[in-house]
Short mmCIF file of C-alpha atoms in Angstrom, two decimals:
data_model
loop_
_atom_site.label_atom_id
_atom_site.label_comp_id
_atom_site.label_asym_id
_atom_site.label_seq_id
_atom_site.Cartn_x
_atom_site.Cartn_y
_atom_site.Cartn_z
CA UNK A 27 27.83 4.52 -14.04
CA UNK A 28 27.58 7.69 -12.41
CA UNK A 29 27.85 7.35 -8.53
CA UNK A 30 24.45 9.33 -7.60
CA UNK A 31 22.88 7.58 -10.75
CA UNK A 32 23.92 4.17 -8.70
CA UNK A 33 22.41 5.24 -5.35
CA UNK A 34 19.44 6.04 -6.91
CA UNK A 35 18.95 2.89 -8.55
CA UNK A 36 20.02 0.78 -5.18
CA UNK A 37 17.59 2.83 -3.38
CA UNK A 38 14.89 1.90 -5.55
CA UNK A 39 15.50 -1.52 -5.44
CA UNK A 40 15.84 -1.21 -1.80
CA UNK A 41 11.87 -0.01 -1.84
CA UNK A 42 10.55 -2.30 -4.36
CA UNK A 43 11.83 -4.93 -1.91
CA UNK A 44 10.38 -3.19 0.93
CA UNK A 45 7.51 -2.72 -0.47
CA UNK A 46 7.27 -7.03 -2.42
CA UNK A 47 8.03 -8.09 1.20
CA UNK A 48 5.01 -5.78 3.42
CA UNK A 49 2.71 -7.33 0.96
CA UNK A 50 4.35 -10.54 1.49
CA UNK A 51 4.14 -10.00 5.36
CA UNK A 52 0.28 -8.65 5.28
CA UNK A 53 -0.51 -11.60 3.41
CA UNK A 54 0.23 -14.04 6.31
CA UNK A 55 -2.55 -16.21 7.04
CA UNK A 56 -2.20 -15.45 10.50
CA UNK A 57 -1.85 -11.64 9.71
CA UNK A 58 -4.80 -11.86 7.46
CA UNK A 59 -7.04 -13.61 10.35
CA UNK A 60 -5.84 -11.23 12.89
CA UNK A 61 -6.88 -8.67 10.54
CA UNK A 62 -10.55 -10.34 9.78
CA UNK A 63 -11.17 -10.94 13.25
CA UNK A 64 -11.00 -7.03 13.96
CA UNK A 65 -12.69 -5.50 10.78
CA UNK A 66 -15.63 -8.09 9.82
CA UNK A 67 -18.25 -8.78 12.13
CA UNK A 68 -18.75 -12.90 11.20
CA UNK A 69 -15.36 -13.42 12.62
CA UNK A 70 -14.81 -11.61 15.54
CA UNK A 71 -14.83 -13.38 18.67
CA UNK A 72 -12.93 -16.52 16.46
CA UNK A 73 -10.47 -18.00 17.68
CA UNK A 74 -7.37 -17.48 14.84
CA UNK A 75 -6.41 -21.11 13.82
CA UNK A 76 -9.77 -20.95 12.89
CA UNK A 77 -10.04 -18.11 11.22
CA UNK A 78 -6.87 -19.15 9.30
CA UNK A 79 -8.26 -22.34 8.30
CA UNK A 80 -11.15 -20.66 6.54
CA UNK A 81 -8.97 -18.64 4.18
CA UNK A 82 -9.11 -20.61 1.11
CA UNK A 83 -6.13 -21.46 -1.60
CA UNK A 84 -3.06 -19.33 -1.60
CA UNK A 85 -3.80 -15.40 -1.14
CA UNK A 86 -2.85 -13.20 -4.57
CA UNK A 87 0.07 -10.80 -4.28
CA UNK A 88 0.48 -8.27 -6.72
CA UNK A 89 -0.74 -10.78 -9.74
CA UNK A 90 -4.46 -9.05 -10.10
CA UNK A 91 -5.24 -6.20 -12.21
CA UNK A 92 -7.61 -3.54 -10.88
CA UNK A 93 -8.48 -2.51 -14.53
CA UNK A 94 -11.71 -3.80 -15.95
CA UNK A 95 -12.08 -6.45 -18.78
CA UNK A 96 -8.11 -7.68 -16.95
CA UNK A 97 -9.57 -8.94 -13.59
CA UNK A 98 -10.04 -12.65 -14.87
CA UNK A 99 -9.18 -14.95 -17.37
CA UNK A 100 -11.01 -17.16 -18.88
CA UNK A 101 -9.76 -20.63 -19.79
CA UNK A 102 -11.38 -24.12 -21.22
CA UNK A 103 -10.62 -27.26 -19.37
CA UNK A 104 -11.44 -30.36 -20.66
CA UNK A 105 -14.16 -28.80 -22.66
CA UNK A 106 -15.80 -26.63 -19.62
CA UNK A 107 -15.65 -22.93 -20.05
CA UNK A 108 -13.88 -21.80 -16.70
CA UNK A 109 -13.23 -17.70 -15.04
CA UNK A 110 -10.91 -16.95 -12.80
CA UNK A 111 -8.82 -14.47 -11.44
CA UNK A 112 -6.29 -13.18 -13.99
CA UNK A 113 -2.84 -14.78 -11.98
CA UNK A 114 -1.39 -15.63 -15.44
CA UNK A 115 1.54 -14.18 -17.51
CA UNK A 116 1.95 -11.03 -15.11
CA UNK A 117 4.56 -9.74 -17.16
CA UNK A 118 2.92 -8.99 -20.35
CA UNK A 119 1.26 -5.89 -18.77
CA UNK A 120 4.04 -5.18 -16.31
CA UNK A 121 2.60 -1.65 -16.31
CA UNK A 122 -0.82 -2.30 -14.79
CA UNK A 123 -2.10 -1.04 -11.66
CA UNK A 124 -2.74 -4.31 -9.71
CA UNK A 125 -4.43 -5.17 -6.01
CA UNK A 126 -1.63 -6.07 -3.42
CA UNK A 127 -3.49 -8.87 -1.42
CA UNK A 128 -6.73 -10.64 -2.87
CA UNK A 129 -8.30 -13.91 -1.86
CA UNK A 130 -11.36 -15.73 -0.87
CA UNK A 131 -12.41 -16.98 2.62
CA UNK A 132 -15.88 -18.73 3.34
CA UNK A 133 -17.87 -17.90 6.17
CA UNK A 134 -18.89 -20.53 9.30
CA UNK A 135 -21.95 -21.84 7.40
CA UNK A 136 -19.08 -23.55 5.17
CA UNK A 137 -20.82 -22.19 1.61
CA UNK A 138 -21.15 -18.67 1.64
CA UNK A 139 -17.92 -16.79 0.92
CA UNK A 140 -16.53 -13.55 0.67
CA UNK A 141 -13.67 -11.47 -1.45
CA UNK A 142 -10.98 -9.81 0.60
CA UNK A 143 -8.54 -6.96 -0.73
CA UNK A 144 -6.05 -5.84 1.64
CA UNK A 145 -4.25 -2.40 0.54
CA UNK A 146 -0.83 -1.17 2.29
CA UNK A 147 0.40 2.68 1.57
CA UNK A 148 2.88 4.26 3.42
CA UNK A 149 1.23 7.58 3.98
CA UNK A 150 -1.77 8.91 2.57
CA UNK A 151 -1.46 10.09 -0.82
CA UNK A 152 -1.41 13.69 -1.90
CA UNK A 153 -2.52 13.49 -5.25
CA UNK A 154 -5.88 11.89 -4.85
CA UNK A 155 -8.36 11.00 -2.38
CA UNK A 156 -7.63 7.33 -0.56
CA UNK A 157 -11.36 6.92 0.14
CA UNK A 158 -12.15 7.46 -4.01
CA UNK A 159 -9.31 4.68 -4.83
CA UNK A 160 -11.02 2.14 -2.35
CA UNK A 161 -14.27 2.65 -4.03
CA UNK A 162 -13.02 1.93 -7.14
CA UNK A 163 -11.30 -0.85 -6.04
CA UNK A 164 -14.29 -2.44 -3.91
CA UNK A 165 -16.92 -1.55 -7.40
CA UNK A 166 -14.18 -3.40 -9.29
CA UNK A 167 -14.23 -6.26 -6.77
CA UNK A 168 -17.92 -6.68 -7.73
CA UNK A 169 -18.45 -5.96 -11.29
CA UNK A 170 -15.56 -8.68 -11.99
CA UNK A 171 -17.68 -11.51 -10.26
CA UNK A 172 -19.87 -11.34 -13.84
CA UNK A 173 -19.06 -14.58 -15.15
CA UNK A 174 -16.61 -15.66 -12.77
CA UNK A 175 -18.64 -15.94 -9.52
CA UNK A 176 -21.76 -15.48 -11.03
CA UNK A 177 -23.29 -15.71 -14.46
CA UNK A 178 -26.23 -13.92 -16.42
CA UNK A 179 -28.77 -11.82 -14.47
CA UNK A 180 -28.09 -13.93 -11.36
CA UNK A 181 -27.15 -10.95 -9.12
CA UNK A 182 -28.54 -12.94 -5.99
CA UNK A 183 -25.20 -14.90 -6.19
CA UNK A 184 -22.96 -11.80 -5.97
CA UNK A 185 -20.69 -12.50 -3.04
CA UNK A 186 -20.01 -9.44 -0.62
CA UNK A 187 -16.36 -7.70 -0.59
CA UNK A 188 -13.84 -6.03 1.50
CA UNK A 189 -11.52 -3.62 0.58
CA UNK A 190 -8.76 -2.99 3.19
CA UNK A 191 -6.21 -0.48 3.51
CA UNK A 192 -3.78 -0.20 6.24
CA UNK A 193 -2.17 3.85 5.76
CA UNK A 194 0.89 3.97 7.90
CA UNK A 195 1.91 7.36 8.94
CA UNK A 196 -1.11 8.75 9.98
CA UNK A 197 -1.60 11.30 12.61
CA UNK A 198 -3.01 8.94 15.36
CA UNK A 199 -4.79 5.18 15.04
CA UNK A 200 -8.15 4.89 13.58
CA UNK A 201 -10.43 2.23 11.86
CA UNK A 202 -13.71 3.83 9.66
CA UNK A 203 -16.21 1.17 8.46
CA UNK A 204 -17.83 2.46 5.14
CA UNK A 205 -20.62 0.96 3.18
CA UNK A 206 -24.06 0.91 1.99
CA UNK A 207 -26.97 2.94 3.90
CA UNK A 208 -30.65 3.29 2.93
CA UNK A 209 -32.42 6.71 3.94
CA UNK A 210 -35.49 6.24 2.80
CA UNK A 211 -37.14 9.42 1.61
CA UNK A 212 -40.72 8.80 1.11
CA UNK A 213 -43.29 6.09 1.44
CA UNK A 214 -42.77 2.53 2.81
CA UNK A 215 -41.54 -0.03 -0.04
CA UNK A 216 -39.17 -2.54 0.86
CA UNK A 217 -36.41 -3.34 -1.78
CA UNK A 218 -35.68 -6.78 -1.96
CA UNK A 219 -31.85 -6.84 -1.87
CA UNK A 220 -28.04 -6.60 0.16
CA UNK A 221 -26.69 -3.20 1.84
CA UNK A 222 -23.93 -5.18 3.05
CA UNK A 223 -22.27 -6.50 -0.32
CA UNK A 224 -19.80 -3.39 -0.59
CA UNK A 225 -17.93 -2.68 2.33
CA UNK A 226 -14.73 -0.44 3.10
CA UNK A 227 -12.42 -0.67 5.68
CA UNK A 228 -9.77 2.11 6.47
CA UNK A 229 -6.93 1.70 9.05
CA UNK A 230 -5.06 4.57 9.85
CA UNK A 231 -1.53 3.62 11.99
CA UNK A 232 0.32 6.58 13.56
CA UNK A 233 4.49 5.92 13.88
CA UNK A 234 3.83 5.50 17.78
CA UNK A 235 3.37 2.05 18.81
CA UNK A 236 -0.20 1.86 21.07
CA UNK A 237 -0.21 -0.08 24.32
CA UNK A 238 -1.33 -3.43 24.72
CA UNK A 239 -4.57 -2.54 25.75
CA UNK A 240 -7.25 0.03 24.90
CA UNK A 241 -8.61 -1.43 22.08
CA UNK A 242 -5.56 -1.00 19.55
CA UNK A 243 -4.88 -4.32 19.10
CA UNK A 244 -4.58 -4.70 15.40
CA UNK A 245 -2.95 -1.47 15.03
CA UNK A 246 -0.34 -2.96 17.61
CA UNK A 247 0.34 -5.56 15.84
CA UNK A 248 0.12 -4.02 12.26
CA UNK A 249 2.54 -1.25 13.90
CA UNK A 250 5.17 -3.54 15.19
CA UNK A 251 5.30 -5.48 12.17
CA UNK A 252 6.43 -2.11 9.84
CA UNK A 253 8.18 -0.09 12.71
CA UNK A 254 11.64 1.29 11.82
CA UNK A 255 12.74 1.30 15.30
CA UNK A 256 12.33 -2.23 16.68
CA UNK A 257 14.56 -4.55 16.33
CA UNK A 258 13.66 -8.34 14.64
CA UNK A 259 13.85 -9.30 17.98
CA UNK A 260 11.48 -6.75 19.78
CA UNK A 261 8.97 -7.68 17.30
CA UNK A 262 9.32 -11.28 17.85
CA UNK A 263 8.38 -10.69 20.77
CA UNK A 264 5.57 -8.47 20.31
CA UNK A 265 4.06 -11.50 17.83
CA UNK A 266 4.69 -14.42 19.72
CA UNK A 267 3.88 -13.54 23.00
CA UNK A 268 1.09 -11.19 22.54
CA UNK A 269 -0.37 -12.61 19.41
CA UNK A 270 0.56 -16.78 19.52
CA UNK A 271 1.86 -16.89 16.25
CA UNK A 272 4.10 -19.07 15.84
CA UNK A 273 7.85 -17.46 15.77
CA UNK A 274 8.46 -19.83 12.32
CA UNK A 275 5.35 -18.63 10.79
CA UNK A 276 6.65 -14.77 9.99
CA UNK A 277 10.36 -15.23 11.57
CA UNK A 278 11.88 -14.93 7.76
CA UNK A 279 9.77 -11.71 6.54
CA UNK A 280 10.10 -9.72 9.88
CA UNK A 281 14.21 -10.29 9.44
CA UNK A 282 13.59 -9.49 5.92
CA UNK A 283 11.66 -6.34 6.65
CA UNK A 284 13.75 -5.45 9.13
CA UNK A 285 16.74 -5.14 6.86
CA UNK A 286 15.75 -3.92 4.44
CA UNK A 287 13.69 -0.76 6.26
CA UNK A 288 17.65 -0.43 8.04
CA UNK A 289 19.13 0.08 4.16
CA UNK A 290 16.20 2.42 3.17
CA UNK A 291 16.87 4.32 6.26
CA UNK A 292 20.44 4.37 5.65
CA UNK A 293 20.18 5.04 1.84
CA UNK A 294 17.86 8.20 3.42
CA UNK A 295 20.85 9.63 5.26
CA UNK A 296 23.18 9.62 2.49
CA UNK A 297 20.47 11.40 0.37
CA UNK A 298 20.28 13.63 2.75
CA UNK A 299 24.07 14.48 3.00
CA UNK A 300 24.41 14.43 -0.59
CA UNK A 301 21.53 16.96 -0.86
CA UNK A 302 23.15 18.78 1.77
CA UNK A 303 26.59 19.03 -0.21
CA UNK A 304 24.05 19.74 -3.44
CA UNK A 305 23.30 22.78 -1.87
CA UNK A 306 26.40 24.11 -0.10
CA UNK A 307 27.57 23.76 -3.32
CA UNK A 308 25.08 26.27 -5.24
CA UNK A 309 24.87 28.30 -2.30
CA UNK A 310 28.85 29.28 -2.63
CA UNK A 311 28.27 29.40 -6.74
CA UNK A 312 25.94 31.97 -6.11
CA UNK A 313 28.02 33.74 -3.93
CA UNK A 314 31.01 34.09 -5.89
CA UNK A 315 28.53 35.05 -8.99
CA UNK A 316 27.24 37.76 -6.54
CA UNK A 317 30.89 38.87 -5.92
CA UNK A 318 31.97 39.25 -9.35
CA UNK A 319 28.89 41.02 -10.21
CA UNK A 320 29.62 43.89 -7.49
CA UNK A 321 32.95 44.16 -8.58
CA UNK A 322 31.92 45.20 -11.94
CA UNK A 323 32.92 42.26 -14.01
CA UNK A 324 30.72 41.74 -17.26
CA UNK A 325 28.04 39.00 -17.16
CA UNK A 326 30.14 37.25 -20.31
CA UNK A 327 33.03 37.01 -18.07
CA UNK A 328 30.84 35.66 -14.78
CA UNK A 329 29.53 33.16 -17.07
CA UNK A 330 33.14 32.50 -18.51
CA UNK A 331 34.43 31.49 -15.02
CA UNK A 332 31.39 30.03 -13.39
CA UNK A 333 31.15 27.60 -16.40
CA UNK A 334 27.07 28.96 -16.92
CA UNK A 335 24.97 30.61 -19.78
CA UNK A 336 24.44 34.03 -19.64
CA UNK A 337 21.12 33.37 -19.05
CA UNK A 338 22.09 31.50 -15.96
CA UNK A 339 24.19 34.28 -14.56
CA UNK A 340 21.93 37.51 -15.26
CA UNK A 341 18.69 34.45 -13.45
CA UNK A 342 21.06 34.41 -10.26
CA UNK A 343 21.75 38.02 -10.13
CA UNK A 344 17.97 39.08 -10.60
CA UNK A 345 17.16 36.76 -7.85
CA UNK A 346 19.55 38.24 -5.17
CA UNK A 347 20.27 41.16 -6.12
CA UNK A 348 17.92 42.43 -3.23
CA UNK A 349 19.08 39.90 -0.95
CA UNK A 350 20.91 41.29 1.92
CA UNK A 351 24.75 40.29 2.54
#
């Protein structure tokens, strides 16, 4: 296999790891409660291993689809018609776009629960909007309840939702809370009914670390959990002794992550040198093209030598012919 074919695939590998094992990391349940306690109002103020304890089952990584009529599944047990999330066969539609982190967690009254998402992306995406994805996502979070965690026209029972997403590589640190608002326009009817069912949450983490105090402590903690320039130990640290959780709780991922973000930066290098030989290499092609041309030689004979179409060589010319020596 071709060497640069090889690198390519390694590298990608290297990221789809990276990537499996943030998700992986996020979906700590003490990650997860730290991240509760500082975005939803009914928790802050918790204490964690409390928090933790209300998060209910096992958290779903990767195993949802976003797209509709593929949320749940439905299955009969023992003659009773039950929904659920759609966690089976996975692989069938390998190609669908699916939530990174969803679970439930009920609320102190001990009934009541909510639906979490919790969304990582490594920089803000350039070919759409972020905030039009969330919506989407937190409107799918809904509409799937249908059937699943309610049924008919009993909309009372539709439990509120959270979509999270944690954008590394931001300019600074910020948090933006977005959901429902009335503005009422005219008269004085009240509408029977929940403002507070759809809710986003955006987190925006800059590559500098914050200080321990100020008021960044999730983004602290979010931030030394995906830095590149920490070592396993440093974050240890950073988690155990700022945070309390426990070192054998998220020991494993961090040296995981850690790793792994030391071959992606390494795989980044050699990119970068090979791209760097790339060009030196077209930059003297197109100088000894340029050569030959001034000496007169026919654009057959460039071609000939500089193993190109004609096409190629008469391109190269037209393009710096005005380019000074």
């Amino acid at each position: 296999m071709d060497t640069e074919i090889q690198n390519a695939v390694k590298a990608a590998d290297k990221k789809a790891q990276y990537d499996e094992n943030a998700k992986r990391l996020i979906s700590n349940r003490y990650i997860l409660a730290y991240i509760l306690i500082n975005t939803i109002n009914e928790f802050k103020g918790m204490e964690v291993d409390m928090v933790v304890q209300r998060i209910e089952g096992e958290p779903h990584i990767s195993e949802i689809p976003v797209e509709p009529g593929l949320t749940n599944v439905e299955k009969k047990r023992q003659g009773q018609r039950i929904i659920g999330f759609n966690s089976e066969n996975t692989e069938i539609n390998e190609g669908l776009i699916r939530f990174d982190i969803v679970f439930y967690v009920s609320m102190k009254d001990g009934l009541s629960q909510m639906i979490i998402n919790v969304e990582a992306q490594k920089d803000a995406p350039l070919g759409y909007n972020i905030l039009n994805r969330a919506i989407f996502y937190v409107s799918r979070l809904v509409s799937s309840q249908k059937e699943r965690d309610f049924t008919n026209t009993n909309y009372n029972d539709i439990k509120r939702v959270f979509s999270i997403w944690i954008c590394m590589n931001m300019n600074d640190n910020g948090m933006d809370h977005i959901h429902l608002v009335n503005d009422k326009l005219m008269g004085s009817c009240e509408w029977k009914g929940k403002l507070d069912l759809m809710n986003i949450v955006l987190i925006g983490l800059s590559d500098e670390l914050p200080a321990d105090s100020g008021g960044y402590k999730l983004h602290r903690l979010l931030g030394a959990l995906f830095s590149i320039e920490l070592s396993v130990d440093e974050k240890l640290n950073i988690i155990k002794n700022e945070y309390n959780i426990p070192k054998e709780e998220i020991g494993k991922e961090v040296d995981v992550m850690c790793n792994l973000s030391q071959g992606i930066w390494e795989k980044g290098i050699a990119a970068g040198i090979e791209k760097g030989v790339h060009e030196g290499k077209m930059q003297s092609e197109v100088k000894f093209i340029m050569s030959m041309y001034k000496k007169g030689y026919k654009l057959e004979q460039i071609a000939d030598v500089a193993e190109k179409s004609v096409a190629e060589v008469e391109f190269i010319i037209e393009q710096n012919k005005l380019v000074p020596a």
